[in-house]
Coordinates of C-alpha atoms in Angstrom, one line a residue:
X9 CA 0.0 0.0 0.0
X10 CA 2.6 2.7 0.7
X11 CA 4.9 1.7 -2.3
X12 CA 1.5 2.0 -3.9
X13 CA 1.1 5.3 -2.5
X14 CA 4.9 6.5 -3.3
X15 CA 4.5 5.5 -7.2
X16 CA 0.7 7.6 -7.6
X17 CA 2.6 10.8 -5.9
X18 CA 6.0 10.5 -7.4
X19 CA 4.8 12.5 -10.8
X20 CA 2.9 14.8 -8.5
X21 CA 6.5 15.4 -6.5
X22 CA 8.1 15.8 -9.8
X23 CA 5.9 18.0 -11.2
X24 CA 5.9 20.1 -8.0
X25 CA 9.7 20.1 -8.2
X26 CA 9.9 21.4 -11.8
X27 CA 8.1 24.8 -10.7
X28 CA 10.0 25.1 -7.5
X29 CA 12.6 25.3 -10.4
X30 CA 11.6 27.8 -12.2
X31 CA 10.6 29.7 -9.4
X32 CA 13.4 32.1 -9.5
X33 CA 14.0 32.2 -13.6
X34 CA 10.3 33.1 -13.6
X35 CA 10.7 35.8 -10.7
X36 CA 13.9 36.8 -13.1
X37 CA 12.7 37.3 -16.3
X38 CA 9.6 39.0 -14.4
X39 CA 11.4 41.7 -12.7
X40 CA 14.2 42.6 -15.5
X41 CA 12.4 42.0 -18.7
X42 CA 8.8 41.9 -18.4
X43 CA 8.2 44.6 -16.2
X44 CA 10.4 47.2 -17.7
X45 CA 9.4 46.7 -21.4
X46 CA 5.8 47.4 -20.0
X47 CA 7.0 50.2 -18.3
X48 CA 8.3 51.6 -21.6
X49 CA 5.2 51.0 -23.3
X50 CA 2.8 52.0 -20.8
X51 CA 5.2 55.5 -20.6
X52 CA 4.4 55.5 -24.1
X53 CA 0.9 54.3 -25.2
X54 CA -0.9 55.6 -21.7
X55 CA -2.3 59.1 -21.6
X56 CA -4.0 59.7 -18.1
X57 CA -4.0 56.3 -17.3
X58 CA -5.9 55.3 -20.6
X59 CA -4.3 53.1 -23.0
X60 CA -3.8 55.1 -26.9
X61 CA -3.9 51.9 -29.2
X62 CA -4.6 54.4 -32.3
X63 CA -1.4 55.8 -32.0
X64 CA -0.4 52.6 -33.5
X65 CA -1.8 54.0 -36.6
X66 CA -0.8 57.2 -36.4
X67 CA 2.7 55.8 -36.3
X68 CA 2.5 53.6 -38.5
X69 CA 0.5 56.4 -41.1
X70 CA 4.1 58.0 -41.3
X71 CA 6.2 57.8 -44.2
X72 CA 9.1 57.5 -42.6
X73 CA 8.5 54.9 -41.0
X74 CA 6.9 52.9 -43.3
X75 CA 10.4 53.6 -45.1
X76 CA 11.9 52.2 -41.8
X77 CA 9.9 49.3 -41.6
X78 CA 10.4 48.3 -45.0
X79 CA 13.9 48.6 -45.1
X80 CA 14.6 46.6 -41.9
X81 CA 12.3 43.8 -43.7
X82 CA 14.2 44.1 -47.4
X83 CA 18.0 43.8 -45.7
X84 CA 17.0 41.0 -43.3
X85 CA 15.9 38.8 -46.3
X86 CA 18.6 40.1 -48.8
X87 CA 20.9 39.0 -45.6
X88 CA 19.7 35.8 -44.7
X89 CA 19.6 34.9 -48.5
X90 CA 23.2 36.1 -49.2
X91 CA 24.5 33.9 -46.0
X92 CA 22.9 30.9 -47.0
X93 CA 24.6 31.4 -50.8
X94 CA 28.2 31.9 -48.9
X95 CA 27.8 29.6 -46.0
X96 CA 26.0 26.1 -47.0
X97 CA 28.8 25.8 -49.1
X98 CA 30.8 26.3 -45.8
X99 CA 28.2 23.5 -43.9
X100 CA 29.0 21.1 -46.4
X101 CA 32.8 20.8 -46.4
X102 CA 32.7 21.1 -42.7
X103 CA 30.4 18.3 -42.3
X104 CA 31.8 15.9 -45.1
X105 CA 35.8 16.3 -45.3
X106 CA 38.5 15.8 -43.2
X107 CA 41.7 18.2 -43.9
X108 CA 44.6 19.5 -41.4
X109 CA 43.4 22.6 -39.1
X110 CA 40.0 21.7 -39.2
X111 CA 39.0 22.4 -35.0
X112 CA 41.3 25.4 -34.8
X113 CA 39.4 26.6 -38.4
X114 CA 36.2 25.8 -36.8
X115 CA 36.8 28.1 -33.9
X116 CA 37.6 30.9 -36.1
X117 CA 34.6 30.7 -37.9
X118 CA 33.0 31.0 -35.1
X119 CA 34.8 34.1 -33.5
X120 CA 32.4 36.4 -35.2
X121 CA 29.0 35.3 -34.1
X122 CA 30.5 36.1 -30.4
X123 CA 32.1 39.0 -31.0
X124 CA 30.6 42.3 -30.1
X125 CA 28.4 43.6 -33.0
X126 CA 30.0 46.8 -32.3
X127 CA 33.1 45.2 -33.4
X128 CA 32.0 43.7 -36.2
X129 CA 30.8 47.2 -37.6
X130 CA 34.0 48.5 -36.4
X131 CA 35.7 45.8 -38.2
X132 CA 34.1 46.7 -41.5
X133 CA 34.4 50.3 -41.5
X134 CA 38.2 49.8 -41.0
X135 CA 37.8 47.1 -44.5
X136 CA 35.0 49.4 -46.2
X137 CA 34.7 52.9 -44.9
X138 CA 36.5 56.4 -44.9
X139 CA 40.0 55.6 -45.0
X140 CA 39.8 52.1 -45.0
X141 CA 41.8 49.5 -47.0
X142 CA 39.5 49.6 -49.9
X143 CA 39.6 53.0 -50.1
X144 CA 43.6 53.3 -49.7
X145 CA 43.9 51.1 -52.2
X146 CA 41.4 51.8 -54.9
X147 CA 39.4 54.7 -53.2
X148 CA 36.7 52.2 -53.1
X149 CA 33.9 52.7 -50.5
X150 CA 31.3 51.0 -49.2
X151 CA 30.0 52.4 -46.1
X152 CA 27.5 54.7 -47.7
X153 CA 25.8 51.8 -49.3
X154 CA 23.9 49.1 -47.9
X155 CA 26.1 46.5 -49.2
X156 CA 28.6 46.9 -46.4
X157 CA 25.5 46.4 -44.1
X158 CA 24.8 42.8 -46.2
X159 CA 28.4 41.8 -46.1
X160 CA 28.8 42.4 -42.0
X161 CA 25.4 40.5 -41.7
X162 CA 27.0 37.5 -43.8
X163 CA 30.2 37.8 -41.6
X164 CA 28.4 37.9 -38.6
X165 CA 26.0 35.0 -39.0
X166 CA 28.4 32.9 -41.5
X167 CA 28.6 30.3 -38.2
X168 CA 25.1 30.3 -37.9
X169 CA 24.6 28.4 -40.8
X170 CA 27.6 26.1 -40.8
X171 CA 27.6 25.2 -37.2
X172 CA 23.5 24.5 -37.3
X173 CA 23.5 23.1 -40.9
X174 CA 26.5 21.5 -40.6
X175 CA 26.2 19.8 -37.6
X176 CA 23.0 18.0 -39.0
X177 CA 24.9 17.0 -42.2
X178 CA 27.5 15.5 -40.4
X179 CA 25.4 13.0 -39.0
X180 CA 23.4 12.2 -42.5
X181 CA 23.9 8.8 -43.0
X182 CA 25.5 9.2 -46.6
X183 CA 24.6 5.5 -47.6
X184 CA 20.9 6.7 -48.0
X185 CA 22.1 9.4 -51.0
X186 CA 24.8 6.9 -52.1
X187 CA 21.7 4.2 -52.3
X188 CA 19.6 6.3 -54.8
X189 CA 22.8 6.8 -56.9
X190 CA 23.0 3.3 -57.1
X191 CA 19.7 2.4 -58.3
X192 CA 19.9 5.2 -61.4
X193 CA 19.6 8.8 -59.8
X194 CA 21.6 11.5 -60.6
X195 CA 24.2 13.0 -57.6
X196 CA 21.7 16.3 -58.1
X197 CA 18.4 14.3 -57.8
X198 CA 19.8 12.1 -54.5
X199 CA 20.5 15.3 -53.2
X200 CA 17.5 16.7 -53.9
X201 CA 15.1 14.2 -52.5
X202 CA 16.9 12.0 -50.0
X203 CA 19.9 14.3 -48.8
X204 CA 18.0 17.9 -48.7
X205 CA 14.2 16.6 -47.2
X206 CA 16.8 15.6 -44.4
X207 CA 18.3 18.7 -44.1
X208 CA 15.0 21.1 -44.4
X209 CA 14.6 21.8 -41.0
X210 CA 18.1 22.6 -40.0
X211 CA 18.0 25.0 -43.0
X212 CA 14.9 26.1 -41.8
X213 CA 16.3 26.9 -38.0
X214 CA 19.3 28.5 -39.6
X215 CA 17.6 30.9 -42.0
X216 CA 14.9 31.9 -39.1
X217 CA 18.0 32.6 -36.6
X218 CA 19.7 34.4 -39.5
X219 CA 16.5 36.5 -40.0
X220 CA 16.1 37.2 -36.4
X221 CA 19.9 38.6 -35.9
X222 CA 19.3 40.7 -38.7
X223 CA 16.0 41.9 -38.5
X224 CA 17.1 43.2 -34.8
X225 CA 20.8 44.5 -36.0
X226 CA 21.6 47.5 -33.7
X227 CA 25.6 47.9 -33.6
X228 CA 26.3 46.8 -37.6
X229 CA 23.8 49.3 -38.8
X230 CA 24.5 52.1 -36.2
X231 CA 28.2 52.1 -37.1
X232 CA 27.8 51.3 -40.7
X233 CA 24.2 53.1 -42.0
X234 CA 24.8 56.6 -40.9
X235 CA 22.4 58.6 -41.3
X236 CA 20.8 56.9 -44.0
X237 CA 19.9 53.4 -42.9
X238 CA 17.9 52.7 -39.7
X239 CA 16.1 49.6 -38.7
X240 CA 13.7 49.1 -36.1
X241 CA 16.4 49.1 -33.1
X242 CA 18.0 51.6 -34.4
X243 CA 14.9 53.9 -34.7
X244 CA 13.9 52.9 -31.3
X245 CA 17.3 54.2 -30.2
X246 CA 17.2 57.3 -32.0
X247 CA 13.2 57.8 -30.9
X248 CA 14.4 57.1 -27.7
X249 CA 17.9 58.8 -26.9
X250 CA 17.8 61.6 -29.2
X251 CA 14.0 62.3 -30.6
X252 CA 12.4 61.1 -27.1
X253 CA 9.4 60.5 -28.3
X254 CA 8.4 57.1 -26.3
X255 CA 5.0 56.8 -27.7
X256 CA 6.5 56.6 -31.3
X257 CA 9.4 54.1 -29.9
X258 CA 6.6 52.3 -27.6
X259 CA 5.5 51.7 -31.2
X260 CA 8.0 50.6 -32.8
X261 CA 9.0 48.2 -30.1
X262 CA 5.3 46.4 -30.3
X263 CA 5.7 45.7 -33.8
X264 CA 9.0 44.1 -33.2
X265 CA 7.9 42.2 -30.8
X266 CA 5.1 40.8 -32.8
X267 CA 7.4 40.2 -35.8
X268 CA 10.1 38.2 -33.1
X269 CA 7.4 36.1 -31.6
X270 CA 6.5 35.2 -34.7
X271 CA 9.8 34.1 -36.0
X272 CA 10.7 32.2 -32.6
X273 CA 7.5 30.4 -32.2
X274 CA 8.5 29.2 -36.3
X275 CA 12.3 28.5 -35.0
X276 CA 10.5 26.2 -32.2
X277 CA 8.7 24.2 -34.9
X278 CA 11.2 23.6 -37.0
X279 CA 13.9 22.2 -34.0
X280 CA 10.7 20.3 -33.1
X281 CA 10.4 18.2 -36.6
X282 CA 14.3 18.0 -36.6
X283 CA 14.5 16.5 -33.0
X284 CA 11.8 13.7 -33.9
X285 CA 12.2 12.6 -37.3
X286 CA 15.6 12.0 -38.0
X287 CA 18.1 8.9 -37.9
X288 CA 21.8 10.0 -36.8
X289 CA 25.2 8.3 -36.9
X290 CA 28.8 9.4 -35.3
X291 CA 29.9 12.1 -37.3
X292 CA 33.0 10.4 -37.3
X293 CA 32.0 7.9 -40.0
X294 CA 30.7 10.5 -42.4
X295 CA 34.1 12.8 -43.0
X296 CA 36.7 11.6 -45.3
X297 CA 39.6 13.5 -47.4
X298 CA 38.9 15.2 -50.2
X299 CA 38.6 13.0 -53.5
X300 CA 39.2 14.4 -57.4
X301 CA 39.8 18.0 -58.3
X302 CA 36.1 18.8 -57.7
X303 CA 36.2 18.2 -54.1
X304 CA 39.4 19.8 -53.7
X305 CA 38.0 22.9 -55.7
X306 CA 35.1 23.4 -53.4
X307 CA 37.5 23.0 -50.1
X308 CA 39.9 25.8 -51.9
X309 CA 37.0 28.0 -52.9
X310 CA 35.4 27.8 -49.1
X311 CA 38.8 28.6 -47.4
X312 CA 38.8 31.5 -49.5
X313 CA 35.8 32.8 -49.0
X314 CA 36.4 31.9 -45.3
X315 CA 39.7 34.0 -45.6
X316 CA 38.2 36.8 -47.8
X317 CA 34.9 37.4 -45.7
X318 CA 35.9 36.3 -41.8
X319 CA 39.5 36.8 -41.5
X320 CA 40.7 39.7 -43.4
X321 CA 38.2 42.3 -41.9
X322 CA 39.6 41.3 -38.6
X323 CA 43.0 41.2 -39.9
X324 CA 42.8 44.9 -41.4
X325 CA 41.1 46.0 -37.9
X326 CA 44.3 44.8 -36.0
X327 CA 46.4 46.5 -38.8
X328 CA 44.5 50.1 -38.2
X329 CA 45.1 49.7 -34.4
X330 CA 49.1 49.3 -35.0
X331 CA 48.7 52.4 -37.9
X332 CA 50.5 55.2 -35.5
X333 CA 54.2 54.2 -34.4
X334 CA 55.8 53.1 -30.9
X335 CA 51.6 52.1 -30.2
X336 CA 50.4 55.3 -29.9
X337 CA 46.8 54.3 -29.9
X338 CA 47.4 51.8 -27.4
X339 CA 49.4 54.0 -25.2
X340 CA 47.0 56.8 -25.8
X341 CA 43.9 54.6 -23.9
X342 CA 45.9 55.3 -20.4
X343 CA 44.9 58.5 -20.9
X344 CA 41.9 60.7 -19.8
X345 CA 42.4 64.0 -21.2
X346 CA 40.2 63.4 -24.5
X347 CA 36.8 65.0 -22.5
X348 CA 35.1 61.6 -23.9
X349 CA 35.0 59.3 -20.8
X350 CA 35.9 60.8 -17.0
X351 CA 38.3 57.9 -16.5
X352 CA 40.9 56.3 -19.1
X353 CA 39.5 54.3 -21.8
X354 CA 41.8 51.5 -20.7
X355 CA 39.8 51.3 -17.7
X356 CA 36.5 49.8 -19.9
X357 CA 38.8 46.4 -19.7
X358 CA 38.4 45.8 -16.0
X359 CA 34.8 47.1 -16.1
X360 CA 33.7 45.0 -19.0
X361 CA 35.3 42.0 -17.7
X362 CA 34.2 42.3 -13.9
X363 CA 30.3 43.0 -15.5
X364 CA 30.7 40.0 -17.8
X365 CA 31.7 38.0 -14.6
X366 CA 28.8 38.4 -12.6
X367 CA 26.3 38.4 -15.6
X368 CA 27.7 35.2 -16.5
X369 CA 27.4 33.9 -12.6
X370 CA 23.6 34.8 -12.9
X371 CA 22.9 33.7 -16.0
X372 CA 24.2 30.2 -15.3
X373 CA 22.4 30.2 -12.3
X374 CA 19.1 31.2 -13.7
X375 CA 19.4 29.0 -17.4
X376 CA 20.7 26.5 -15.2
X377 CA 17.9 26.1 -13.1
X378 CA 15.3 26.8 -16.1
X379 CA 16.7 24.0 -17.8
X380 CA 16.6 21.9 -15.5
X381 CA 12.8 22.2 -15.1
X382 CA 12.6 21.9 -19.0
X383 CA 14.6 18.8 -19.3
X384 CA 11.0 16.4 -19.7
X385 CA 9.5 16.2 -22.2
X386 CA 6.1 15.8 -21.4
X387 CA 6.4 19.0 -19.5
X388 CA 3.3 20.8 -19.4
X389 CA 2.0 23.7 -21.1
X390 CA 3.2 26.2 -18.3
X391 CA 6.5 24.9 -18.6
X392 CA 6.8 24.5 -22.5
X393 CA 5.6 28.2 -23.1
X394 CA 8.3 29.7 -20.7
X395 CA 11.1 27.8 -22.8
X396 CA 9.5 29.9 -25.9
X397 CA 9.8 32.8 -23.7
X398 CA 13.3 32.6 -22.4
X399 CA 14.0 33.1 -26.4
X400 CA 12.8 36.6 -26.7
X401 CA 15.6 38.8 -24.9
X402 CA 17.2 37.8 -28.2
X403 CA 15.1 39.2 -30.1
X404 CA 12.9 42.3 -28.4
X405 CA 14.5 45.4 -28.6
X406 CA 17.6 45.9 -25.8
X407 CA 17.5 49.4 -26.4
X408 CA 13.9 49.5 -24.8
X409 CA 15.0 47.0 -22.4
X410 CA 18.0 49.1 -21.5
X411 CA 15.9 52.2 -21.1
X412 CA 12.8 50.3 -19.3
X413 CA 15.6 50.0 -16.9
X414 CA 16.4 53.3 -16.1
X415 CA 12.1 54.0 -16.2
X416 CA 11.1 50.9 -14.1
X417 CA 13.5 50.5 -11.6
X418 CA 13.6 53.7 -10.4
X419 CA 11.6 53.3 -7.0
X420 CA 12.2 51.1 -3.8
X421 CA 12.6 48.3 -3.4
X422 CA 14.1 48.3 -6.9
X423 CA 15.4 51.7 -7.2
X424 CA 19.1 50.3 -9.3
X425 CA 19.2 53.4 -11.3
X426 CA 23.2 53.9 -9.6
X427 CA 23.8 50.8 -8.8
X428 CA 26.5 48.7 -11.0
X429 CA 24.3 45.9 -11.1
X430 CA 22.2 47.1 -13.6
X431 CA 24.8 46.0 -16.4
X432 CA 25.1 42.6 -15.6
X433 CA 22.0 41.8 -14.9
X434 CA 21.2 42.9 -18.7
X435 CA 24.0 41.6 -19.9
X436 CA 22.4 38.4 -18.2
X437 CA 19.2 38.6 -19.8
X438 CA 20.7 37.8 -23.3
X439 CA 23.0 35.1 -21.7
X440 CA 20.4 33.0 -20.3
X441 CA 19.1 32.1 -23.6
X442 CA 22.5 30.6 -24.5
X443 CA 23.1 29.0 -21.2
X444 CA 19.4 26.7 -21.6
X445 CA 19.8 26.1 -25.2
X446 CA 23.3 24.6 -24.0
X447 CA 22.5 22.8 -21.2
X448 CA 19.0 21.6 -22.4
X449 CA 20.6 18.5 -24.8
X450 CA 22.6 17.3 -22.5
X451 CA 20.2 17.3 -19.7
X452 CA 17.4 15.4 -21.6
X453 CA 20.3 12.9 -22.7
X454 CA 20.8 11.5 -19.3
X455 CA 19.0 8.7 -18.3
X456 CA 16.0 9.2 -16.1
X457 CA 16.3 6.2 -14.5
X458 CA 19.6 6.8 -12.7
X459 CA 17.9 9.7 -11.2
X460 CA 14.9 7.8 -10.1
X461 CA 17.2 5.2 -8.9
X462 CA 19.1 7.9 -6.5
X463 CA 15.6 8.8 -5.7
X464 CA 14.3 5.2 -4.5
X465 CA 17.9 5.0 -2.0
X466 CA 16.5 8.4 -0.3
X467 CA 18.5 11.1 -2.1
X468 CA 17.1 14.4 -1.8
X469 CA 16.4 16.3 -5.3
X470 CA 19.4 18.2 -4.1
X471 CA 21.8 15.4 -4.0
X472 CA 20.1 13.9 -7.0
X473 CA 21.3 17.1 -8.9
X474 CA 25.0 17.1 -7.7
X475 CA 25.6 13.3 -7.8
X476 CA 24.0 12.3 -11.0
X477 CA 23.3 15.1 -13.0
X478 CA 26.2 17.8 -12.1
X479 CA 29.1 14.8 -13.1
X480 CA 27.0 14.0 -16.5
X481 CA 26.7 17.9 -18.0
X482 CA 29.9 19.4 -16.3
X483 CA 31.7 20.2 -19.0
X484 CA 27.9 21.6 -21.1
X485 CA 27.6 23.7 -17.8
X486 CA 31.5 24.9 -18.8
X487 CA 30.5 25.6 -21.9
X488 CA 27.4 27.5 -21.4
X489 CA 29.3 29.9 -19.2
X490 CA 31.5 30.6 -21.4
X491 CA 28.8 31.2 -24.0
X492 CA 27.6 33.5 -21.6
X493 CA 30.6 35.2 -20.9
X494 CA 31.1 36.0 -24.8
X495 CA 28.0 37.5 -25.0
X496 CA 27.6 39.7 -21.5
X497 CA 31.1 41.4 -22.5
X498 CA 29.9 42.6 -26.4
X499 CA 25.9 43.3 -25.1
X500 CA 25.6 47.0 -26.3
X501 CA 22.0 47.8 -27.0
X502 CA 21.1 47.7 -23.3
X503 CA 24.5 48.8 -21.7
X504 CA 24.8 52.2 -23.8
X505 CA 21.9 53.7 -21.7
X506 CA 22.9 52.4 -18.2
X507 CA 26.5 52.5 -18.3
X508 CA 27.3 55.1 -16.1
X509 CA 30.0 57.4 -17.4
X510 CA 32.7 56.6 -15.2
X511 CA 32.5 53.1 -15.9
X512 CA 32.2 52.5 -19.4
X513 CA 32.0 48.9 -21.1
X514 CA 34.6 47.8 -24.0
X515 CA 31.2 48.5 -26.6
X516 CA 30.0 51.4 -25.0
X517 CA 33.8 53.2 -25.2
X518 CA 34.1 52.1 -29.1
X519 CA 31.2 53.8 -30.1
X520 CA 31.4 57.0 -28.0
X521 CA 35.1 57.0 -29.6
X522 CA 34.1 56.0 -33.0
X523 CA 31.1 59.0 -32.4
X524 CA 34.1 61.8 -32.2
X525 CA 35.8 63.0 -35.1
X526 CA 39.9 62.9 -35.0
X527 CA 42.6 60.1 -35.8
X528 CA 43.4 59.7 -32.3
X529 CA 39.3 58.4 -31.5
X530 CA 39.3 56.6 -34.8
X531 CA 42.8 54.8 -33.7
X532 CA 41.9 54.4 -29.9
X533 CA 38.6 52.6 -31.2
X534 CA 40.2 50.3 -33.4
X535 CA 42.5 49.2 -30.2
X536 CA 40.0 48.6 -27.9
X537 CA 37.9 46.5 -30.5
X538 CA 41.0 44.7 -31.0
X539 CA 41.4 44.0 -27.1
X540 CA 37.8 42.9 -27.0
X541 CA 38.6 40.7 -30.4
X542 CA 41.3 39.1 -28.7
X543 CA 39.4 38.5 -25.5
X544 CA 36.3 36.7 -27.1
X545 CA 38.6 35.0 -29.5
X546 CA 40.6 33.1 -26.4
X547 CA 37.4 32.7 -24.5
X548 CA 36.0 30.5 -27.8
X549 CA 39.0 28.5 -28.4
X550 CA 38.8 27.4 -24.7
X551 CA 35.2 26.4 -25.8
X552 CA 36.1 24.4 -28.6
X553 CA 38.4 22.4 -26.5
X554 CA 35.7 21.5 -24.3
X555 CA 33.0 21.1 -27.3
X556 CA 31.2 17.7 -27.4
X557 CA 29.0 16.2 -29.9
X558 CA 25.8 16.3 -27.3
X559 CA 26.2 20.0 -25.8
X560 CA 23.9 21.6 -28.9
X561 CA 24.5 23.2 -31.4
X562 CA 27.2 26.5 -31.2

């Protein structure tokens, strides 16, 4: 009878044990996203306490706009098109061959998705812009037209693609295409109905991810579009900071988030139909040496375009930085008589790093907890819809969750408007995302019945956790963090409005520089984006080292 009893209330105990879980993410996301991007819009769309929906059309009535609208739409899909066009070729060859360098050529593909997108513009402008190499060489520019917003979108999302098509491919059991070859097909026709059905959905994830970056592109288009590019988050900055019309920005932010839900309830889909319908095998049976002058071609033509697109942008950044002799840029950041920051520019280091530190601290805790209460599957709807949720602070504006800040949390108990932790904690909201989608594979890969087992010998949930769980997604949790440590120190949408000025973050201090006219700013920017290069650079090889085949997909 009591066993009896133990087996009907064990689900009940689990289930009870999954929201005790996600307790404190829920309190999190509550406090620090929810509430202050209601704030913003209430500040916005309320007039004396009565909620002005038809300014929606009044907003959206404005030329301007429309022009705004239409142009963040047009260079998302011209963006996401032109990186699948580079990258699947990318995907391919690093799913299917073998060749010397391959992990440390991986990482560096992967350097831009985690750098700073303020670095990436930065990056660009030094290849494309006003006295860049192109325009040295062949007084070639760029950076008045939208194509050097396209090609720092391909750069920036080139790992995208590879790592999330890719990583499928590599486990496509290549007997099935070899099998339709066999009985009379063509190499394009296997492809096209055995190899690419397979691969639908992972395209699908990619080019909805792709889309997403880009449709919410802050740093790239600030630096790069001037005055005569803006998308959405860049119109919501620029209503915000320098218009200050919130009910126009209030707006604007609604029909992003509209558009992002939209595209991450898609995204959720497709991993859905991806998760439960294919057959995988070890990736390590799939990639062999290249065969014939074809295959050795494509491997040539892809580390080109790798070399053309990824690395030489960075490689003419870290040439500008070293353009005045005996380092004078470098040198120059010890100083504080430029009137730009009240402290030395060098000092952004320290602050960036000791922010990124505790961001990353909270984000592991919260992610960490959230996904441990997502790791069932037959969670229930409360618990499914909040892993949806924890997607959006990649995708709703941080420029209106930055400022929501400084609006919400402006009374006690939460009055944070001069505290330090402001930063990290929005820093944090854009690594938890990372952290869950890290952790998550692993965490549903263990098996269930060694926790139960613990369970049955009297082990708390607790000791459950730390003896089972903790040994089996160690080096995920490692990884996660450092995920999250990439992405707290480049965060720049949130951090530019609550950054106080004596503490300014690595982003923050190469925009304000890259804001001032003079060689000196231009050179001091170009120094501190290569510091904060080099920093997320080391921070992702240490990640590739500790990559596994089971700890998802970047």
């Amino acid at each position: 009878m009591d066993l009896a009893r133990t087996e009907v209330g064990r689900p009940a105990r689990r289930h009870a044990a999954r929201l005790g879980l996600l307790a404190l993410p829920v309190a999190f996301f509550g406090v620090f996203f929810a509430y202050p991007v209601a704030a913003i819009l209430a500040r916005g769309l309320k007039v004396d306490g009565v909620w002005q929906f038809g300014r929606i059309l009044d907003v959206l009535g404005q030329s301007d706009i429309r022009h705004v609208l239409w142009f963040t739409t047009w260079q998302a899909l011209a963006s996401t098109a032109l990186t699948l066009l580079v990258a699947l070729p990318g995907a391919y060859v690093f799913a299917r061959y073998e060749f010397p360098g391959k992990q440390v050529l991986r990482a560096v593909v992967t350097v831009p998705f985690v750098l700073p997108t303020v670095v990436v513009g930065t990056a660009f402008m030094a290849l494309v812009g006003r006295r860049g190499l192109l325009d040295e060489l062949w007084g070639l520019r760029l950076d008045t037209t939208v194509w050097a917003i396209l090609l720092a979108h391909v750069f920036f999302n080139y790992a995208v693609v590879v790592r999330t098509v890719g990583g499928l491919w590599a486990q496509l059991d290549p007997r099935q295409e070899e099998a339709a070859r066999m009985l009379g097909a063509s190499r394009w026709t296997a492809w096209r109905k055995v190899t690419l059905p397979a691969l639908g959905p992972a395209v699908a994830a990619a080019t909805l991810m792709v889309f997403l970056f880009t449709f919410t592109s802050f740093g790239v288009v600030q630096i790069l579009g001037g005055p005569t590019f803006s998308t959405l988050e860049v119109e919501i900055y620029r209503q915000t900071s320098e218009i200050f019309d919130l009910s126009t920005a209030a707006v604007l932010t609604l029909i992003q988030f509209a558009a992002v839900g939209a595209i991450l309830a898609l995204h959720a889909w497709t991993v859905r139909r991806r998760e439960a319908a294919l057959r995988l095998v070890d990736p390590a049976q799939t990639a062999r040496r290249p065969r014939g002058a074809a295959q050795w071609a494509l491997l040539a033509g892809v580390l080109t375009t790798i070399a053309v697109l990824l690395v030489l942008p960075l490689a003419v950044l870290v040439q500008r930085s070293f353009g005045a002799p005996d380092f004078a840029y470098y040198r120059e950041l010890t100083s504080d008589d430029s009137g730009i920051f009240l402290v030395p520019p060098i000092d952004a280091i320290g602050n960036s790093l000791s922010y990124a530190v505790v961001a990353t601290a909270i984000a592991v805790l919260v992610g960490g907890l959230a996904a441990a209460a997502l790791t069932r599957r037959d969670a229930g709807r409360f618990v499914r819809g909040f892993d949806a949720l924890l997607m959006l602070p990649l995708g709703v504006s941080a420029v209106t969750v930055g400022f929501g800040f400084l609006i919400a949390l402006d009374e006690p108990p939460l009055d944070l408007r001069a505290s330090w932790i402001l930063v990290p904690l929005a820093q944090a909201l854009v690594g938890v995302p990372f952290v869950v989608r890290t952790m998550l594979p692993v965490l549903r890969a263990v098996d269930q019945r060694l926790r139960e087992a613990a369970a049955v010998l009297g082990a708390s949930p607790w000791r459950v956790w730390r003896e089972v769980d903790l040994p089996l997604v160690r080096r995920a949790l490692l990884i996660a963090a450092g995920f999250a440590f990439a992405v707290s120190l480049g965060e720049f949408g949130a951090t530019v409005f609550i950054a106080r000025p004596d503490n300014p973050t690595l982003p923050v201090a190469v925009a304000r520089l890259l804001g001032r006219p003079g060689e000196l700013n231009y050179g001091q920017a170009m120094a501190l984006s290569t510091i904060l290069m080099v920093v997320c650079a080391v921070a992702l090889l240490v990640l590739e080292r500790l990559r596994t085949d089971r700890t998802g997909e970047f």
